[in-house]
Amino acid sequence: MNAARTTATALRVLRQLRHDPRSIALLLAVPCVMLLLLRYVFDGSPRTFNSIGASLLGIFPLITMFLVTSIATLRERTSGTLERLLAMPLAKGDLIGGYALAFGAVAVVQSALATALALWGLGLDVTGAPGLLLLIALLDALLGTALGLFVSAFATSEFQAVQFMPAVIFPQLLLCGLFAPRASMQPVLEAISYAFPMSYAVDGMTQVLTHPDVTSAFFRDTAVVIACALAVLVLGAATLRRRTP
C-alpha cells in the first residue's frame, strides 16, 4: 500500500459522498432516529431500553455502514470507475484502504452522534466510561464498512448487494445475544455464535454497561472485532476484480 495513493482515494470518495445527501442522511441520521424510536417504544420500561440500548448503539451503525458501503462500492464498480482506477498504478490495497479510510472517517462522526444522543439525550445509563462505549460503536461501524466492501465484490447489482444483508447481518443479529443470552441457546447455535464478530461487539457493549473499569473480556472483545475487520478488508482486497463483469 502507498500512503499517498490511499489518502487520495479516500479524499475522492469523501468528495463524492458530499454530493449524495441521501447517503449522508442514511449514515448520520438513521442510527440516531432508530435509537430515538427505540427509547420511546420502551417509554414505560426504561430498564429495557437501558439493557438493550447499548448493544443497539453498536448494531445500528454496523448495519447502516454495511448497506451504504456495499452499495456505494458496487456503484463505482458497475459504472466502470473502479476498472479505470485499477488500470492506473493503483494497488488493490490502496483502493480498499482508501474506501475504508473514507467511510471510517464518516463512521467516527456517526458513532459520536449516536453515542452522544444515547447518553445525554435519551438517558442511557452505563457504568463504564462513555469513551469506551464510543470506541465499541466506532469499531462496530468500521466492521460494517469492512463487511460492505467485502460483499460488494460478489454482487452485480445494487439489489444483489442489499440481498447480502439477510445472509451476512441477520444471522449475526439473531445469535449475538441481543434477544437471548447465548448460553441459553441450543448448543450448536451457541457454538456458531462464537464465530460471529457481532457477538463480541455486543459482549463489549455489555462490559461497558455493567463494569466501571476496563475488563479483560472487554480487551478480548475489542481485539476480536478489530481482527475481524482487518481480516475482512484483506479478503476484500484479495477478491477485488480488476475487470467489471
Coordinates of N, CA, C and O in Angstrom, one line a residue, residues 32 35 57-58 61 108-122 124 129-138 205:
C32 N -29.4 7.5 14.7 CA -30.0 8.4 15.8 C -31.5 8.3 15.9 O -32.1 8.2 16.9
L35 N -32.5 4.9 17.4 CA -32.3 5.0 18.9 C -33.4 5.8 19.5 O -33.9 5.4 20.6
L57 N -26.7 0.4 20.1 CA -25.9 1.6 19.7 C -24.7 1.1 18.8 O -24.2 1.9 18.0
G58 N -24.3 -0.1 19.0 CA -23.2 -0.6 18.1 C -23.8 -1.3 16.9 O -23.2 -1.3 15.8
P61 N -25.1 1.4 13.8 CA -24.1 1.9 12.9 C -23.5 0.8 12.0 O -23.1 1.0 10.8
V108 N -16.7 7.7 12.3 CA -16.3 8.4 13.6 C -17.4 9.4 13.9 O -17.9 9.5 15.0
V109 N -17.9 10.2 12.9 CA -18.9 11.2 13.1 C -20.2 10.5 13.5 O -20.9 10.9 14.4
Q110 N -20.6 9.4 12.8 CA -21.8 8.7 13.0 C -21.8 8.1 14.4 O -22.8 8.3 15.2
S111 N -20.7 7.5 14.9 CA -20.7 6.9 16.2 C -20.7 8.0 17.3 O -21.4 7.8 18.3
A112 N -20.1 9.1 17.1 CA -20.1 10.2 18.0 C -21.5 10.8 18.2 O -21.9 11.0 19.3
L113 N -22.2 11.0 17.1 CA -23.6 11.5 17.2 C -24.5 10.5 17.9 O -25.3 10.9 18.8
A114 N -24.4 9.2 17.5 CA -25.3 8.2 18.2 C -25.0 8.1 19.6 O -25.9 8.0 20.5
T115 N -23.7 8.0 20.0 CA -23.4 7.9 21.4 C -23.8 9.1 22.2 O -24.3 8.9 23.3
A116 N -23.6 10.3 21.7 CA -24.0 11.5 22.4 C -25.5 11.5 22.6 O -26.0 11.9 23.7
L117 N -26.2 11.2 21.6 CA -27.7 11.2 21.7 C -28.1 10.1 22.8 O -29.0 10.4 23.6
A118 N -27.6 8.9 22.7 CA -28.0 7.9 23.7 C -27.7 8.2 25.1 O -28.5 8.0 26.0
L119 N -26.5 8.8 25.3 CA -26.1 9.1 26.7 C -26.7 10.3 27.3 O -27.2 10.3 28.4
W120 N -26.7 11.4 26.5 CA -27.1 12.7 27.1 C -28.4 13.2 26.6 O -29.0 14.0 27.2
G121 N -28.9 12.5 25.5 CA -30.3 12.9 25.0 C -31.3 12.0 25.5 O -32.5 12.4 25.8
L122 N -31.0 10.7 25.5 CA -32.0 9.6 25.8 C -31.8 9.0 27.2 O -32.6 8.1 27.6
L124 N -29.4 7.0 28.5 CA -28.8 5.7 28.6 C -27.8 5.7 29.7 O -26.9 6.5 29.8
A129 N -17.0 4.0 31.3 CA -16.7 5.3 30.7 C -17.4 5.5 29.4 O -17.4 4.6 28.6
P130 N -18.0 6.7 29.1 CA -18.6 6.9 27.8 C -17.7 6.7 26.7 O -18.1 6.3 25.6
G131 N -16.4 7.0 26.9 CA -15.4 6.9 25.8 C -15.3 5.4 25.3 O -15.1 5.2 24.1
L132 N -15.4 4.5 26.2 CA -15.4 3.1 25.9 C -16.6 2.7 25.0 O -16.4 1.9 24.1
L133 N -17.7 3.3 25.4 CA -18.9 3.0 24.6 C -18.7 3.5 23.2 O -19.1 2.9 22.2
L134 N -18.2 4.7 23.1 CA -17.9 5.3 21.7 C -16.9 4.4 21.0 O -17.1 4.3 19.7
L135 N -15.9 3.9 21.6 CA -14.9 3.1 21.0 C -15.5 1.8 20.3 O -15.3 1.5 19.2
I136 N -16.4 1.2 21.1 CA -17.0 0.0 20.6 C -18.0 0.3 19.4 O -18.0 -0.4 18.4
A137 N -18.7 1.4 19.6 CA -19.6 1.8 18.5 C -18.8 2.1 17.2 O -19.3 1.8 16.1
L138 N -17.7 2.8 17.4 CA -16.8 3.1 16.2 C -16.3 1.8 15.6 O -16.3 1.6 14.4
M205 N -20.1 -4.1 24.5 CA -21.0 -3.1 25.0 C -21.6 -3.5 26.3 O -21.7 -2.7 27.2

